[in-house]
């Protein structure tokens, strides 16, 4: 209702309040001498380890992933990772497991490098830093399973068991530790190790049923992962843009 | 003092990571590869219907029928149309009988103390896929148990869901000698 009131009803009071507001906004717009630049740039990275490690451990799995992270205050690095996981496994009992689906991770890296010297002066950020981080991973997928045989040893008969393809999801949390190194002219690379914990699936029994979860790896309640990334950092530092 | 000392140590430790020294870590970092044991099955896969034998006797002192455990001097159990004997001349009163996984009617012969009896179990089966390592198990839900009455008087279903082997699913009551 107050918004709808016509302005001429309170001309003096309104003029005063507008003047005060203008002064406030002008004061806010004045650049502070010690104001810190929050956004410093962003990086785009590709992971080289996932396909290699997957191939070395088990040739029946394959995974690709890439990530984008944003540099905030050189301390916080919100990150989004996206990838694609694939598994086509035939085990000794002729059970055939197949899955292929994208996966997503969201989280944040924290630069653990000391940014100030002993006398309190800020150090120059070189783009190289060690970090720890957290992630939440998620994948929506359907898996194929065939070759499951019901063996009735005592009665001496067997029959195939049908397992329907289902749309499922799995979510997990990851603790990350790694380093990022500025190589030359914005080209950066780094590695990280991850401890993943499977937190939830669309059905509790899936935690053991799923042999491979895209983005999480071979099913286990706890998984170790390794990434070796390389990419480019787009720097938006004021000093460099001037 | 101690706090400041620790802080200095931490600072020194963090400085190790600074600048181009990180390059060494990037180049020479060892690959941490987790080995998952995906070849062994750690879950119980044997599912069978547990039965226990009882006998009903008339107690003259109490002037009432009393139920007690019944352990035959010798009992042999096998499936109907099956040459394989499950228990041979045993002296026990608790047994595990594997229900058919591919059909819904399972029949067993119990030869106890020289008398033959047959129990017919009507059940529904449910397939349960466990994992690639373990394969699958078939759970059963017992609908009815019908015995012949040579020596067996009756059968009572105590636990209809057969999902393990550590339970007495059915109680068989033998007639008094």
Short mmCIF file of C-alpha atoms in Angstrom, two decimals:
data_model
loop_
_atom_site.label_atom_id
_atom_site.label_comp_id
_atom_site.label_asym_id
_atom_site.label_seq_id
_atom_site.Cartn_x
_atom_site.Cartn_y
_atom_site.Cartn_z
CA UNK A 1 0.00 0.00 0.00
CA UNK A 2 2.78 2.44 0.88
CA UNK A 3 4.36 1.88 -2.48
CA UNK A 4 1.18 2.94 -4.21
CA UNK A 5 0.99 6.25 -2.36
CA UNK A 6 1.59 9.22 -4.71
CA UNK A 7 4.82 11.12 -4.10
CA UNK A 8 3.38 14.71 -3.80
CA UNK A 9 1.70 13.79 -0.51
CA UNK A 10 5.03 14.07 1.42
CA UNK A 11 7.30 16.24 -0.73
CA UNK A 12 9.73 17.51 1.96
CA UNK A 13 10.24 14.23 3.80
CA UNK A 14 10.66 12.33 0.56
CA UNK A 15 13.23 14.79 -0.80
CA UNK A 16 15.25 14.49 2.41
CA UNK A 17 15.18 10.70 2.36
CA UNK A 18 16.18 10.59 -1.31
CA UNK A 19 19.13 12.91 -0.59
CA UNK A 20 20.28 10.69 2.26
CA UNK A 21 19.99 7.58 0.10
CA UNK A 22 22.03 9.23 -2.67
CA UNK A 23 24.76 10.12 -0.21
CA UNK A 24 24.78 6.53 1.03
CA UNK A 25 25.02 5.07 -2.45
CA UNK A 26 27.75 7.50 -3.45
CA UNK A 27 29.69 6.54 -0.35
CA UNK A 28 29.28 2.88 -1.22
CA UNK A 29 30.41 3.42 -4.80
CA UNK A 30 33.65 5.09 -3.72
CA UNK A 31 36.42 2.56 -4.21
CA UNK A 32 38.02 1.56 -0.96
CA UNK A 33 41.74 1.61 -0.85
CA UNK A 34 41.94 -1.78 0.83
CA UNK A 35 39.07 -3.47 -0.99
CA UNK A 36 39.96 -7.00 -2.05
CA UNK A 37 39.26 -8.45 -5.44
CA UNK A 38 37.01 -11.43 -4.98
CA UNK A 39 36.89 -12.98 -8.45
CA UNK A 40 40.32 -13.74 -9.87
CA UNK A 41 39.47 -16.02 -12.77
CA UNK A 42 38.49 -19.54 -13.60
CA UNK A 43 40.13 -22.73 -14.77
CA UNK A 44 39.07 -25.44 -17.16
CA UNK A 45 40.72 -28.80 -16.67
CA UNK A 46 40.64 -32.25 -18.22
CA UNK A 47 41.46 -35.36 -16.25
CA UNK A 48 44.05 -37.68 -17.76
CA UNK A 49 44.20 -40.17 -14.91
CA UNK A 50 40.65 -41.53 -14.96
CA UNK A 51 40.86 -43.29 -18.32
CA UNK A 52 44.40 -44.49 -17.63
CA UNK A 53 43.82 -45.75 -14.10
CA UNK A 54 40.56 -47.40 -15.07
CA UNK A 55 42.28 -49.11 -17.96
CA UNK A 56 45.17 -50.30 -15.79
CA UNK A 57 43.00 -51.62 -12.98
CA UNK A 58 40.24 -53.17 -15.02
CA UNK A 59 39.95 -52.97 -18.78
CA UNK A 60 36.21 -53.38 -18.55
CA UNK A 61 35.72 -49.87 -17.12
CA UNK A 62 36.30 -46.46 -18.59
CA UNK A 63 35.82 -42.96 -17.25
CA UNK A 64 36.36 -39.43 -18.55
CA UNK A 65 35.92 -36.21 -16.67
CA UNK A 66 36.52 -32.48 -16.79
CA UNK A 67 36.12 -29.68 -14.31
CA UNK A 68 35.65 -25.93 -14.05
CA UNK A 69 36.67 -24.04 -10.94
CA UNK A 70 36.44 -20.41 -9.97
CA UNK A 71 39.11 -18.53 -8.05
CA UNK A 72 37.59 -16.50 -5.23
CA UNK A 73 40.06 -14.53 -3.11
CA UNK A 74 42.75 -17.05 -4.12
CA UNK A 75 41.45 -19.05 -1.18
CA UNK A 76 38.14 -20.58 -2.18
CA UNK A 77 37.66 -22.49 -5.42
CA UNK A 78 34.07 -23.57 -6.06
CA UNK A 79 34.24 -26.40 -8.55
CA UNK A 80 31.91 -28.28 -10.87
CA UNK A 81 32.99 -31.59 -12.36
CA UNK A 82 31.25 -33.53 -15.05
CA UNK A 83 32.16 -36.85 -16.58
CA UNK A 84 31.06 -40.06 -18.17
CA UNK A 85 31.52 -43.54 -16.75
CA UNK A 86 31.27 -46.83 -18.58
CA UNK A 87 31.54 -50.46 -17.51
CA UNK A 88 31.03 -53.68 -19.45
CA UNK A 89 32.03 -56.59 -17.23
CA UNK A 90 31.69 -60.33 -17.70
CA UNK A 91 32.79 -62.25 -14.63
CA UNK A 92 33.84 -65.89 -14.18
CA UNK A 93 30.25 -66.96 -13.55
CA UNK A 94 29.22 -65.36 -16.86
CA UNK A 95 27.29 -62.60 -15.15
CA UNK A 96 27.32 -59.63 -17.49
CA UNK A 97 27.07 -56.15 -15.98
CA UNK A 98 26.75 -53.10 -18.19
CA UNK A 99 26.34 -49.42 -17.37
CA UNK A 100 27.10 -46.13 -19.10
CA UNK A 101 26.01 -42.78 -17.77
CA UNK A 102 27.16 -39.24 -17.02
CA UNK A 103 27.98 -38.13 -13.51
CA UNK A 104 28.26 -34.79 -11.80
CA UNK A 105 30.15 -33.45 -8.82
CA UNK A 106 29.86 -30.13 -7.04
CA UNK A 107 32.07 -28.84 -4.29
CA UNK A 108 34.80 -26.53 -3.20
CA UNK A 109 38.59 -26.54 -2.91
CA UNK A 110 40.35 -24.61 -0.19
CA UNK A 111 43.84 -23.26 -0.79
CA UNK A 112 45.84 -24.24 2.31
CA UNK A 113 48.87 -22.18 1.36
CA UNK A 114 49.75 -19.43 3.84
CA UNK A 115 48.92 -16.21 1.98
CA UNK A 116 50.73 -13.82 4.30
CA UNK A 117 54.36 -13.64 5.30
CA UNK A 118 55.54 -13.47 8.91
CA UNK A 119 55.39 -9.69 8.97
CA UNK A 120 51.79 -9.74 7.81
CA UNK A 121 52.32 -8.73 4.18
CA UNK A 122 50.30 -10.46 1.49
CA UNK A 123 52.25 -12.82 -0.71
CA UNK A 124 51.90 -12.82 -4.46
CA UNK A 125 49.64 -15.65 -5.60
CA UNK A 126 51.50 -17.61 -8.25
CA UNK A 127 48.64 -19.86 -9.26
CA UNK A 128 50.28 -22.84 -7.58
CA UNK A 129 48.78 -24.10 -4.38
CA UNK A 130 48.00 -27.21 -2.37
CA UNK A 131 44.40 -27.71 -1.44
CA UNK A 132 41.85 -29.79 0.34
CA UNK A 133 38.28 -30.01 -0.80
CA UNK A 134 34.87 -31.54 -0.52
CA UNK A 135 32.57 -32.87 -3.21
CA UNK A 136 29.10 -34.23 -3.60
CA UNK A 137 28.81 -36.64 -6.51
CA UNK A 138 25.66 -37.82 -8.21
CA UNK A 139 24.81 -40.13 -11.08
CA UNK A 140 21.53 -41.14 -12.65
CA UNK A 141 21.82 -44.31 -14.67
CA UNK A 142 20.31 -47.59 -15.74
CA UNK A 143 22.25 -50.81 -15.69
CA UNK A 144 21.97 -54.00 -17.62
CA UNK A 145 22.46 -57.38 -16.04
CA UNK A 146 22.18 -60.75 -17.68
CA UNK A 147 23.62 -64.20 -17.32
CA UNK A 148 22.46 -64.54 -13.72
CA UNK A 149 21.63 -68.19 -13.14
CA UNK A 150 19.65 -69.62 -10.25
CA UNK A 151 21.42 -72.83 -9.37
CA UNK A 152 19.53 -75.35 -7.28
CA UNK A 153 22.36 -77.63 -6.26
CA UNK A 154 20.36 -80.14 -4.25
CA UNK A 155 17.50 -80.54 -6.70
CA UNK A 156 19.90 -80.48 -9.63
CA UNK A 157 18.19 -77.84 -11.74
CA UNK A 158 18.89 -74.29 -12.78
CA UNK A 159 17.13 -71.46 -14.54
CA UNK A 160 18.05 -67.97 -15.70
CA UNK A 161 17.10 -65.10 -13.47
CA UNK A 162 15.67 -61.97 -14.99
CA UNK A 163 16.94 -58.64 -13.70
CA UNK A 164 15.10 -55.77 -15.26
CA UNK A 165 16.81 -52.62 -16.40
CA UNK A 166 16.00 -49.87 -13.97
CA UNK A 167 16.55 -46.16 -13.70
CA UNK A 168 18.54 -45.63 -10.54
CA UNK A 169 20.59 -43.01 -8.82
CA UNK A 170 23.53 -42.97 -6.48
CA UNK A 171 25.07 -40.16 -4.47
CA UNK A 172 28.36 -39.98 -2.69
CA UNK A 173 30.62 -37.63 -0.79
CA UNK A 174 34.31 -37.11 -1.43
CA UNK A 175 37.21 -35.73 0.55
CA UNK A 176 39.84 -34.36 -1.82
CA UNK A 177 43.47 -33.39 -1.35
CA UNK A 178 45.81 -32.28 -4.10
CA UNK A 179 48.00 -29.64 -5.69
CA UNK A 180 47.58 -27.26 -8.60
CA UNK A 181 50.63 -25.88 -10.37
CA UNK A 182 50.89 -22.94 -12.74
CA UNK A 183 53.19 -24.29 -15.45
CA UNK A 184 53.54 -21.50 -18.00
CA UNK A 185 51.36 -18.68 -19.32
CA UNK A 186 48.17 -19.85 -17.64
CA UNK A 187 48.60 -23.52 -18.41
CA UNK A 188 48.05 -25.38 -15.18
CA UNK A 189 48.14 -28.97 -14.08
CA UNK A 190 47.78 -30.88 -10.88
CA UNK A 191 46.80 -34.05 -9.14
CA UNK A 192 44.40 -35.00 -6.43
CA UNK A 193 43.50 -38.03 -4.40
CA UNK A 194 39.97 -38.64 -3.30
CA UNK A 195 38.30 -40.66 -0.64
CA UNK A 196 34.74 -41.34 -1.70
CA UNK A 197 31.99 -42.62 0.54
CA UNK A 198 28.82 -43.94 -1.04
CA UNK A 199 26.05 -42.20 0.86
CA UNK A 200 22.79 -43.16 -0.78
CA UNK A 201 21.26 -45.11 -3.61
CA UNK A 202 17.69 -45.34 -4.84
CA UNK A 203 17.41 -48.69 -3.03
CA UNK A 204 19.55 -49.74 -0.08
CA UNK A 205 20.22 -53.18 -1.59
CA UNK A 206 21.87 -51.47 -4.58
CA UNK A 207 24.95 -50.69 -2.52
CA UNK A 208 26.05 -54.28 -3.04
CA UNK A 209 24.22 -55.00 -6.29
CA UNK A 210 25.89 -52.33 -8.39
CA UNK A 211 29.31 -53.46 -9.50
CA UNK A 212 30.26 -50.08 -10.93
CA UNK A 213 28.80 -46.63 -10.38
CA UNK A 214 29.73 -43.93 -12.92
CA UNK A 215 31.86 -41.31 -11.19
CA UNK A 216 32.27 -43.35 -8.03
CA UNK A 217 33.96 -46.41 -9.45
CA UNK A 218 33.73 -50.02 -8.51
CA UNK A 219 31.14 -50.41 -5.89
CA UNK A 220 32.30 -50.33 -2.37
CA UNK A 221 31.14 -48.31 0.55
CA UNK A 222 34.51 -46.51 0.45
CA UNK A 223 36.59 -45.83 -2.67
CA UNK A 224 39.93 -44.24 -3.44
CA UNK A 225 40.26 -42.23 -6.61
CA UNK A 226 43.07 -40.41 -8.34
CA UNK A 227 42.99 -37.51 -10.79
CA UNK A 228 45.74 -35.94 -12.85
CA UNK A 229 44.45 -32.85 -14.54
CA UNK A 230 45.77 -30.35 -17.02
CA UNK A 231 44.13 -27.26 -18.41
CA UNK A 232 44.11 -23.52 -18.67
CA UNK A 233 43.46 -20.80 -16.11
CA UNK A 234 41.78 -17.62 -17.32
CA UNK A 235 43.17 -14.94 -15.09
CA UNK A 236 41.10 -11.88 -14.29
CA UNK A 237 43.50 -10.25 -11.86
CA UNK A 238 43.25 -6.46 -12.03
CA UNK A 239 47.01 -6.03 -12.04
CA UNK A 240 47.39 -8.15 -15.09
CA UNK A 241 44.47 -6.72 -17.04
CA UNK A 242 45.68 -3.14 -16.68
CA UNK B 1 54.98 -19.91 23.44
CA UNK B 2 54.15 -23.47 22.52
CA UNK B 3 51.28 -22.31 20.35
CA UNK B 4 53.54 -19.86 18.48
CA UNK B 5 56.18 -22.54 18.04
CA UNK B 6 53.60 -24.89 16.51
CA UNK B 7 52.38 -22.09 14.27
CA UNK B 8 55.90 -21.50 13.00
CA UNK B 9 56.30 -25.20 12.31
CA UNK B 10 53.04 -25.21 10.38
CA UNK B 11 54.17 -22.19 8.41
CA UNK B 12 57.41 -23.90 7.52
CA UNK B 13 55.53 -27.02 6.51
CA UNK B 14 53.17 -25.08 4.28
CA UNK B 15 56.04 -23.15 2.73
CA UNK B 16 57.42 -26.42 1.49
CA UNK B 17 54.54 -26.54 -0.93
CA UNK B 18 55.15 -23.11 -2.28
CA UNK B 19 56.03 -22.03 -5.76
CA UNK B 20 57.72 -24.30 -8.22
CA UNK B 21 58.53 -26.93 -5.64
CA UNK B 22 55.00 -28.12 -6.24
CA UNK B 23 56.16 -29.15 -9.68
CA UNK B 24 58.23 -31.91 -8.12
CA UNK B 25 55.16 -33.23 -6.36
CA UNK B 26 53.18 -33.12 -9.58
CA UNK B 27 55.76 -35.00 -11.57
CA UNK B 28 56.82 -37.60 -9.03
CA UNK B 29 53.64 -38.25 -7.16
CA UNK B 30 53.01 -41.96 -6.83
CA UNK B 31 49.83 -43.34 -8.21
CA UNK B 32 47.52 -44.32 -5.43
CA UNK B 33 45.50 -47.16 -6.71
CA UNK B 34 42.95 -48.75 -4.50
CA UNK B 35 42.53 -52.47 -4.85
CA UNK B 36 39.03 -53.66 -4.43
CA UNK B 37 38.50 -57.31 -3.82
CA UNK B 38 35.67 -58.03 -6.21
CA UNK B 39 36.16 -61.76 -6.59
CA UNK B 40 35.04 -63.07 -3.21
CA UNK B 41 31.55 -63.25 -1.89
CA UNK B 42 31.15 -62.26 1.73
CA UNK B 43 27.42 -62.78 2.00
CA UNK B 44 25.48 -65.84 3.15
CA UNK B 45 23.96 -67.59 0.17
CA UNK B 46 22.57 -70.80 1.61
CA UNK B 47 18.86 -70.59 2.28
CA UNK B 48 16.92 -73.56 3.67
CA UNK B 49 13.79 -74.26 5.64
CA UNK B 50 14.56 -75.12 9.25
CA UNK B 51 12.42 -77.81 10.88
CA UNK B 52 12.29 -79.04 14.47
CA UNK B 53 10.71 -82.26 15.73
CA UNK B 54 8.43 -82.42 18.72
CA UNK B 55 6.37 -85.15 20.33
CA UNK B 56 3.09 -84.89 22.17
CA UNK B 57 2.77 -87.24 25.13
CA UNK B 58 0.07 -87.79 27.70
CA UNK B 59 1.42 -87.12 31.17
CA UNK B 60 -0.52 -89.30 33.60
CA UNK B 61 0.63 -87.29 36.61
CA UNK B 62 -0.39 -83.98 35.10
CA UNK B 63 -3.34 -85.60 33.34
CA UNK B 64 -2.58 -83.48 30.27
CA UNK B 65 -0.74 -83.66 26.96
CA UNK B 66 2.81 -82.37 27.22
CA UNK B 67 4.93 -81.28 24.28
CA UNK B 68 8.62 -82.11 24.34
CA UNK B 69 11.52 -82.24 21.90
CA UNK B 70 11.59 -85.44 19.85
CA UNK B 71 14.93 -86.91 18.86
CA UNK B 72 14.45 -90.17 16.95
CA UNK B 73 16.97 -92.97 17.44
CA UNK B 74 17.61 -92.76 13.70
CA UNK B 75 16.24 -90.45 11.06
CA UNK B 76 16.96 -90.26 7.34
CA UNK B 77 15.70 -87.36 5.21
CA UNK B 78 15.73 -86.90 1.47
CA UNK B 79 13.77 -85.08 -1.21
CA UNK B 80 11.09 -86.86 -3.21
CA UNK B 81 12.36 -87.74 -6.70
CA UNK B 82 15.89 -87.04 -5.52
CA UNK B 83 18.56 -89.69 -5.02
CA UNK B 84 20.69 -87.46 -2.85
CA UNK B 85 20.16 -87.99 0.88
CA UNK B 86 20.18 -84.90 3.04
CA UNK B 87 20.53 -86.60 6.43
CA UNK B 88 21.37 -90.27 6.91
CA UNK B 89 20.61 -92.11 10.15
CA UNK B 90 21.04 -89.05 12.26
CA UNK B 91 20.10 -88.70 15.89
CA UNK B 92 18.95 -85.14 15.96
CA UNK B 93 15.77 -83.08 16.06
CA UNK B 94 16.76 -79.97 14.06
CA UNK B 95 17.25 -80.05 10.28
CA UNK B 96 17.62 -77.66 7.34
CA UNK B 97 15.71 -78.66 4.20
CA UNK B 98 16.46 -76.88 0.89
CA UNK B 99 13.25 -75.86 -0.85
CA UNK B 100 13.01 -76.04 -4.60
CA UNK B 101 14.20 -72.79 -6.23
CA UNK B 102 12.59 -73.48 -9.58
CA UNK B 103 9.22 -74.81 -8.40
CA UNK B 104 6.74 -73.92 -5.71
CA UNK B 105 6.13 -77.36 -4.24
CA UNK B 106 8.87 -79.22 -2.36
CA UNK B 107 8.41 -82.70 -0.91
CA UNK B 108 10.64 -84.49 1.58
CA UNK B 109 10.65 -88.03 2.98
CA UNK B 110 11.37 -88.45 6.66
CA UNK B 111 12.23 -92.01 7.72
CA UNK B 112 12.27 -91.94 11.51
CA UNK B 113 12.46 -94.99 13.80
CA UNK B 114 11.32 -97.31 11.02
CA UNK B 115 8.36 -95.25 9.85
CA UNK B 116 8.05 -93.28 6.62
CA UNK B 117 6.38 -89.92 6.44
CA UNK B 118 6.31 -87.29 3.70
CA UNK B 119 5.89 -83.58 4.12
CA UNK B 120 4.69 -81.42 1.24
CA UNK B 121 5.65 -77.75 1.41
CA UNK B 122 3.80 -75.19 -0.67
CA UNK B 123 5.80 -72.03 -1.08
CA UNK B 124 6.31 -68.94 -3.20
CA UNK B 125 9.80 -68.04 -4.39
CA UNK B 126 11.39 -64.63 -4.70
CA UNK B 127 14.61 -64.09 -6.62
CA UNK B 128 17.13 -61.79 -5.03
CA UNK B 129 20.19 -60.63 -6.90
CA UNK B 130 23.01 -59.94 -4.43
CA UNK B 131 26.04 -58.89 -6.44
CA UNK B 132 28.33 -59.96 -9.25
CA UNK B 133 30.53 -61.80 -6.76
CA UNK B 134 27.69 -63.57 -4.95
CA UNK B 135 25.17 -64.11 -7.73
CA UNK B 136 21.67 -64.53 -6.41
CA UNK B 137 19.63 -66.24 -3.73
CA UNK B 138 16.03 -67.37 -3.74
CA UNK B 139 13.90 -66.58 -0.72
CA UNK B 140 10.73 -68.53 -0.04
CA UNK B 141 7.45 -67.81 1.63
CA UNK B 142 5.80 -70.93 3.05
CA UNK B 143 2.11 -71.10 2.36
CA UNK B 144 1.29 -74.53 3.74
CA UNK B 145 2.92 -77.68 5.07
CA UNK B 146 0.98 -80.92 4.73
CA UNK B 147 2.42 -84.08 6.29
CA UNK B 148 1.33 -87.69 5.93
CA UNK B 149 0.11 -89.09 9.20
CA UNK B 150 1.97 -92.35 9.74
CA UNK B 151 3.90 -90.98 12.70
CA UNK B 152 3.55 -87.24 12.21
CA UNK B 153 0.52 -85.77 13.85
CA UNK B 154 0.69 -82.19 12.57
CA UNK B 155 2.86 -79.41 11.24
CA UNK B 156 2.89 -75.78 12.30
CA UNK B 157 4.46 -72.93 10.35
CA UNK B 158 6.27 -70.71 12.83
CA UNK B 159 8.17 -68.40 10.45
CA UNK B 160 6.84 -68.40 6.87
CA UNK B 161 9.66 -66.28 5.42
CA UNK B 162 12.65 -68.46 4.59
CA UNK B 163 15.56 -66.08 4.14
CA UNK B 164 18.29 -67.82 6.09
CA UNK B 165 19.17 -71.10 7.78
CA UNK B 166 19.30 -69.98 11.39
CA UNK B 167 15.64 -70.29 12.22
CA UNK B 168 12.98 -72.91 12.90
CA UNK B 169 10.46 -72.19 10.21
CA UNK B 170 8.31 -75.29 10.67
CA UNK B 171 7.59 -77.48 13.70
CA UNK B 172 6.66 -81.13 13.16
CA UNK B 173 4.70 -82.88 15.92
CA UNK B 174 5.10 -86.66 16.12
CA UNK B 175 2.58 -88.98 17.68
CA UNK B 176 3.42 -90.61 20.98
CA UNK B 177 4.98 -94.06 20.78
#
